[in-house]
Short mmCIF file of C-alpha atoms and ligand atoms in Angstrom, two decimals:
data_model
loop_
_atom_site.label_atom_id
_atom_site.label_comp_id
_atom_site.label_asym_id
_atom_site.label_seq_id
_atom_site.Cartn_x
_atom_site.Cartn_y
_atom_site.Cartn_z
CA MET A 11 -48.79 10.48 -11.22
CA ARG A 12 -46.09 12.06 -9.10
CA LEU A 13 -43.67 14.89 -9.97
CA PHE A 14 -40.13 15.01 -8.54
CA GLN A 15 -37.67 17.88 -8.88
CA LEU A 16 -33.95 17.22 -9.45
CA PRO A 17 -31.30 19.84 -10.30
CA GLY A 18 -32.22 21.05 -13.81
CA SER A 19 -35.04 18.58 -14.42
CA VAL A 20 -38.57 17.55 -13.53
CA LEU A 21 -39.26 13.79 -13.43
CA VAL A 22 -42.61 12.05 -13.66
CA GLU A 23 -43.43 8.71 -12.07
CA SER A 24 -46.48 7.30 -13.78
CA GLU A 25 -47.54 3.79 -12.76
CA THR A 26 -44.26 1.89 -13.20
CA ARG A 27 -42.69 4.26 -15.77
CA TRP A 28 -40.38 7.18 -15.10
CA PHE A 29 -39.66 9.93 -17.61
CA ARG A 30 -38.18 13.43 -17.79
CA LEU A 31 -40.19 16.49 -18.87
CA GLN A 32 -38.00 18.02 -21.60
CA GLY A 33 -37.37 21.77 -21.63
CA GLU A 34 -39.58 22.47 -18.61
CA THR A 35 -38.98 24.18 -15.29
CA TRP A 36 -40.84 23.53 -12.06
CA ASP A 37 -42.69 26.85 -12.47
CA SER A 38 -43.75 26.13 -16.06
CA VAL A 39 -45.01 22.64 -15.18
CA ILE A 40 -47.15 23.45 -12.17
CA ASN A 41 -48.79 26.35 -14.01
CA ARG A 42 -49.83 24.27 -17.05
CA ALA A 43 -53.54 24.26 -17.80
CA ASP A 44 -55.01 20.75 -17.29
CA LEU A 45 -51.76 19.57 -15.68
CA SER A 46 -52.65 15.90 -15.43
CA GLY A 47 -53.89 15.75 -19.07
CA TRP A 48 -50.79 17.62 -20.23
CA VAL A 49 -48.38 15.30 -18.35
CA THR A 50 -50.19 12.23 -19.69
CA GLY A 51 -49.80 13.67 -23.22
CA GLN A 52 -46.05 14.14 -22.64
CA SER A 53 -45.61 10.49 -21.68
CA ALA A 54 -46.47 9.34 -25.23
CA ASP A 55 -43.24 10.77 -26.77
CA ALA A 56 -41.03 10.75 -23.69
CA THR A 57 -37.79 8.87 -23.42
CA LEU A 58 -38.31 6.50 -20.52
CA ILE A 59 -35.76 6.29 -17.73
CA ASP A 60 -34.42 2.78 -17.15
CA GLY A 61 -35.58 1.42 -13.77
CA THR A 62 -35.86 3.81 -10.83
CA PRO A 63 -33.89 7.07 -11.18
CA ASP A 64 -31.31 8.09 -8.60
CA LEU A 65 -33.14 10.45 -6.25
CA ALA A 66 -30.12 11.22 -4.03
CA SER A 67 -30.07 14.85 -5.21
CA LEU A 68 -33.84 15.35 -4.85
CA LEU A 69 -34.87 19.00 -4.41
CA PRO A 70 -37.94 20.29 -2.59
CA PRO A 71 -41.02 20.56 -4.84
CA ILE A 72 -40.80 24.33 -5.13
CA GLY A 73 -39.74 26.88 -7.74
CA SER A 74 -40.58 30.57 -7.32
CA GLN A 75 -43.74 29.98 -5.28
CA GLU A 76 -44.48 31.64 -1.94
CA ILE A 77 -45.48 29.24 0.83
CA TRP A 78 -48.51 30.13 2.93
CA ALA A 79 -50.23 28.23 5.72
CA ALA A 80 -53.64 27.93 7.33
CA GLY A 81 -53.99 27.54 11.08
CA VAL A 82 -56.47 26.18 13.61
CA THR A 83 -58.21 24.04 11.01
CA TYR A 84 -58.34 21.03 13.39
CA TYR A 85 -59.85 20.94 16.90
CA ARG A 86 -56.56 19.56 18.29
CA SER A 87 -54.69 22.63 17.04
CA ARG A 88 -57.28 25.00 18.53
CA THR A 89 -57.00 23.33 21.95
CA ALA A 90 -53.18 23.23 21.98
CA ARG A 91 -52.92 26.95 21.04
CA MET A 92 -55.52 27.99 23.62
CA GLU A 93 -53.44 26.26 26.30
CA GLU A 94 -50.11 27.71 25.20
CA ALA A 95 -51.46 31.29 24.88
CA LYS A 96 -53.76 31.44 27.90
CA LEU A 97 -51.19 32.99 30.29
CA ALA A 98 -50.65 35.75 27.73
CA GLY A 99 -54.42 36.29 27.49
CA GLY A 100 -54.48 35.25 23.83
CA GLY A 101 -56.26 31.88 24.18
CA ASP A 102 -59.65 33.18 23.13
CA PHE A 103 -58.50 34.17 19.64
CA TYR A 104 -57.94 30.56 18.63
CA ASP A 105 -61.40 29.49 19.75
CA ARG A 106 -62.92 32.35 17.80
CA VAL A 107 -61.01 31.72 14.57
CA TYR A 108 -61.88 28.00 14.68
CA ASP A 109 -65.58 28.95 14.39
CA ALA A 110 -65.25 32.07 12.24
CA ALA A 111 -66.09 32.21 8.53
CA ARG A 112 -62.67 33.69 7.72
CA PRO A 113 -59.81 31.21 8.27
CA GLU A 114 -56.42 32.00 9.77
CA LEU A 115 -53.94 32.32 6.87
CA PHE A 116 -50.35 33.37 7.37
CA PHE A 117 -47.20 33.75 5.32
CA LYS A 118 -44.92 30.77 6.00
CA ALA A 119 -41.81 30.80 3.79
CA THR A 120 -40.03 31.92 0.70
CA PRO A 121 -38.42 29.13 -1.37
CA HIS A 122 -34.95 29.56 0.18
CA ARG A 123 -36.34 28.79 3.66
CA VAL A 124 -37.72 25.44 2.48
CA ARG A 125 -36.04 22.06 3.08
CA GLY A 126 -36.83 19.00 0.96
CA HIS A 127 -36.88 15.28 1.67
CA ARG A 128 -33.84 14.20 3.73
CA GLN A 129 -32.64 17.81 4.12
CA PRO A 130 -32.27 19.21 7.67
CA VAL A 131 -34.97 21.45 9.12
CA ARG A 132 -34.07 23.91 11.89
CA ILE A 133 -35.09 25.06 15.35
CA ARG A 134 -34.70 28.77 16.12
CA LYS A 135 -31.70 29.51 18.31
CA ASP A 136 -33.79 31.69 20.64
CA SER A 137 -36.54 29.13 21.26
CA LYS A 138 -36.86 26.30 23.81
CA TRP A 139 -40.15 24.61 22.87
CA ASN A 140 -40.47 23.36 19.30
CA VAL A 141 -42.62 20.93 17.35
CA PRO A 142 -43.05 19.78 13.78
CA GLU A 143 -46.53 20.31 12.32
CA PRO A 144 -47.41 17.63 9.76
CA GLU A 145 -49.75 19.11 7.17
CA LEU A 146 -51.28 18.33 3.81
CA ALA A 147 -49.93 20.98 1.41
CA LEU A 148 -51.86 22.18 -1.63
CA VAL A 149 -50.00 23.05 -4.82
CA VAL A 150 -51.96 25.87 -6.41
CA SER A 151 -51.49 27.31 -9.89
CA SER A 152 -51.43 31.04 -10.69
CA ARG A 153 -55.11 30.65 -11.67
CA GLY A 154 -56.00 29.49 -8.16
CA GLU A 155 -56.59 25.85 -9.12
CA ILE A 156 -55.39 23.07 -6.82
CA VAL A 157 -53.25 21.01 -9.23
CA GLY A 158 -51.59 18.67 -6.75
CA TYR A 159 -50.63 17.77 -3.21
CA THR A 160 -47.41 17.52 -1.27
CA ILE A 161 -46.45 17.07 2.39
CA GLY A 162 -45.58 20.06 4.57
CA ASN A 163 -43.82 20.40 7.90
CA ASP A 164 -44.75 23.74 9.50
CA MET A 165 -41.92 23.85 12.08
CA SER A 166 -43.15 25.97 14.99
CA SER A 167 -41.72 27.57 18.14
CA ARG A 168 -44.48 27.10 20.70
CA ASP A 169 -42.89 29.25 23.43
CA ILE A 170 -42.57 32.27 21.12
CA GLU A 171 -46.10 31.93 19.72
CA GLY A 172 -47.49 31.23 23.22
CA GLU A 173 -45.83 34.32 24.73
CA ASN A 174 -47.87 36.56 22.46
CA PRO A 175 -49.92 35.68 19.33
CA LEU A 176 -48.41 38.77 17.66
CA TYR A 177 -45.10 36.90 17.65
CA LEU A 178 -46.55 34.34 15.20
CA PRO A 179 -44.34 35.38 12.25
CA GLN A 180 -41.23 34.86 14.40
CA ALA A 181 -42.48 31.49 15.65
CA LYS A 182 -43.16 30.35 12.10
CA VAL A 183 -40.80 32.05 9.64
CA TYR A 184 -37.03 31.54 9.88
CA ASP A 185 -34.33 29.71 7.92
CA GLY A 186 -35.15 26.01 7.56
CA SER A 187 -38.62 26.42 9.10
CA CYS A 188 -40.55 24.63 6.36
CA GLY A 189 -40.19 21.05 5.15
CA LEU A 190 -41.80 20.16 1.81
CA GLY A 191 -41.71 16.98 -0.26
CA PRO A 192 -40.82 14.45 -1.35
CA CYS A 193 -42.87 15.06 -4.53
CA VAL A 194 -46.18 16.36 -5.83
CA LEU A 195 -49.08 14.02 -6.41
CA ILE A 196 -50.86 15.46 -9.44
CA SER A 197 -54.60 15.48 -8.94
CA SER A 198 -57.35 17.98 -9.53
CA ALA A 199 -59.74 15.85 -7.44
CA PRO A 200 -59.85 16.28 -3.64
CA LEU A 201 -58.09 13.58 -1.60
CA PRO A 202 -60.54 11.20 0.12
CA SER A 203 -61.56 12.33 3.62
CA GLU A 204 -60.28 9.07 5.12
CA THR A 205 -56.72 9.91 3.96
CA GLU A 206 -54.38 9.53 6.93
CA VAL A 207 -51.67 11.97 8.02
CA ARG A 208 -49.08 10.25 10.21
CA LEU A 209 -46.20 11.70 12.21
CA ALA A 210 -43.33 9.69 13.69
CA ILE A 211 -40.40 11.25 15.56
CA ARG A 212 -37.35 9.15 16.41
CA ARG A 213 -34.57 10.07 18.82
CA GLY A 214 -31.44 7.99 19.31
CA GLY A 215 -32.98 5.14 17.28
CA GLN A 216 -36.14 4.99 19.42
CA SER A 217 -39.64 6.31 18.97
CA ALA A 218 -40.07 9.67 20.74
CA PHE A 219 -43.61 10.43 19.50
CA GLU A 220 -46.17 8.99 17.09
CA GLY A 221 -49.54 10.38 16.12
CA SER A 222 -52.06 10.32 13.31
CA THR A 223 -55.21 12.00 12.08
CA THR A 224 -57.35 11.94 8.95
CA LEU A 225 -58.46 14.69 6.61
CA SER A 226 -62.05 14.15 7.82
CA SER A 227 -61.06 15.98 11.03
CA MET A 228 -60.20 19.14 9.09
CA LYS A 229 -62.79 21.84 9.78
CA ARG A 230 -62.41 23.56 6.41
CA GLU A 231 -62.30 22.52 2.77
CA PRO A 232 -59.02 22.99 0.86
CA LYS A 233 -60.94 24.93 -1.82
CA GLU A 234 -62.30 27.33 0.79
CA LEU A 235 -58.75 28.03 2.08
CA VAL A 236 -57.52 28.73 -1.46
CA GLU A 237 -60.48 30.99 -2.17
CA TYR A 238 -59.64 33.16 0.88
CA LEU A 239 -55.91 33.19 0.03
CA PHE A 240 -56.58 34.41 -3.51
CA ARG A 241 -58.89 37.24 -2.36
CA ASP A 242 -56.99 40.36 -3.35
CA ASN A 243 -53.71 38.46 -3.68
CA SER A 244 -52.11 37.39 -6.93
CA PHE A 245 -49.54 34.61 -7.25
CA PRO A 246 -47.87 34.93 -10.67
CA HIS A 247 -45.99 31.64 -10.18
CA GLY A 248 -48.68 29.87 -8.15
CA CYS A 249 -48.20 29.05 -4.49
CA VAL A 250 -48.13 26.28 -1.90
CA LEU A 251 -50.65 26.34 0.94
CA LEU A 252 -50.23 24.21 4.07
CA THR A 253 -53.63 23.28 5.47
CA GLY A 254 -52.97 23.16 9.24
CA THR A 255 -52.03 20.48 11.71
CA GLY A 256 -54.25 17.95 13.46
CA ILE A 257 -51.37 16.40 15.41
CA VAL A 258 -49.70 18.19 18.33
CA PRO A 259 -47.34 16.25 20.64
CA PRO A 260 -48.00 16.55 24.40
CA ASP A 261 -46.84 19.78 26.07
CA ALA A 262 -43.81 18.09 27.68
CA PHE A 263 -42.39 17.29 24.24
CA THR A 264 -39.89 19.48 22.44
CA LEU A 265 -37.77 18.68 19.40
CA ALA A 266 -34.01 18.31 19.78
CA SER A 267 -31.10 18.38 17.37
CA GLY A 268 -30.72 14.97 15.67
CA ASP A 269 -34.43 14.05 15.88
CA GLU A 270 -35.76 12.33 12.77
CA ILE A 271 -39.19 13.50 11.66
CA ALA A 272 -41.21 11.34 9.26
CA ILE A 273 -44.55 12.55 7.91
CA THR A 274 -46.55 10.14 5.79
CA ILE A 275 -49.61 10.85 3.66
CA GLU A 276 -50.03 7.62 1.73
CA PRO A 277 -50.87 8.66 -1.81
CA ILE A 278 -48.04 11.21 -1.73
CA GLY A 279 -45.31 9.38 0.20
CA THR A 280 -43.14 10.13 3.24
CA LEU A 281 -41.27 13.35 3.96
CA MET A 282 -38.25 12.77 6.19
CA ASN A 283 -36.21 15.53 7.81
CA THR A 284 -33.62 15.48 10.55
CA VAL A 285 -33.43 18.43 12.93
CA ALA A 286 -30.11 20.24 12.38
O1 DO4 B 7 -52.33 30.01 15.06
C1 DO4 B 7 -51.27 29.57 14.93
C2 DO4 B 7 -50.76 28.63 13.96
C3 DO4 B 7 -51.66 27.47 13.72
C4 DO4 B 7 -51.06 26.42 12.86
O2 DO4 B 7 -49.99 26.54 12.30
C5 DO4 B 7 -51.81 25.16 12.65
O3 DO4 B 7 -52.92 25.01 13.17
O4 DO4 B 7 -51.29 24.30 11.95
MG1 MG B 8 -49.34 24.71 11.20
#
């Protein structure tokens, strides 16, 4: 089952049926106990929507949740960061966090910085080297349970982060720096390790970069990341946690205005954003 957010309503796609959750907000839905059982129960009395609903006004799958992210959870990310930070003397930190018990977790966005499916993401005006980071995103309830999955794009300024690791918040957090969507796949079970994450970037109608990885290359378990995030932190509305990237384009690549970014994680769908 997948949840979609439209202005003023939450829609459910279950097998071939679509229905609206009456009198619910995004925050109330994702914090329901036994979300998948509850949504299944709602389908019994729901008024079905004829055919496929119009998703032109689709919103990002976010209400009042904070968005956090994990880093250096894939070997590819560790290597790329070590390269970009080595002149600044910061390369070693990435190697150490990759092997450490405690993961890297950082604050990524508030809801107003998030862009949904087909909404434009942004590059910082003071940055010259930028990439999208395609990541599995966990939707976590206020009780710390993973209730579903969405797709995240952790837009990142590599020159700012590479200049000094202490600039990480500026490289990661700015208006339009986080893509999320198109929907939430409701599942309390982990996604299979062979699940693919694919990134395709098109420029001027042609492929500019393609890459893929699978969740089996992730060094840490989603549950472990959530457990660290919830240590001494409460999330009254739940939160979204991006799990890190395993795909980094070659160093010569930087995003440009007009680029189309498509991130696909099959059971969830495809998140598409154009760079503003
Ligand atoms: O350490 C910097 C950020 C890492 C990150 O965002 C990632 O690995 O996805
Ligand atoms: Mg990232």
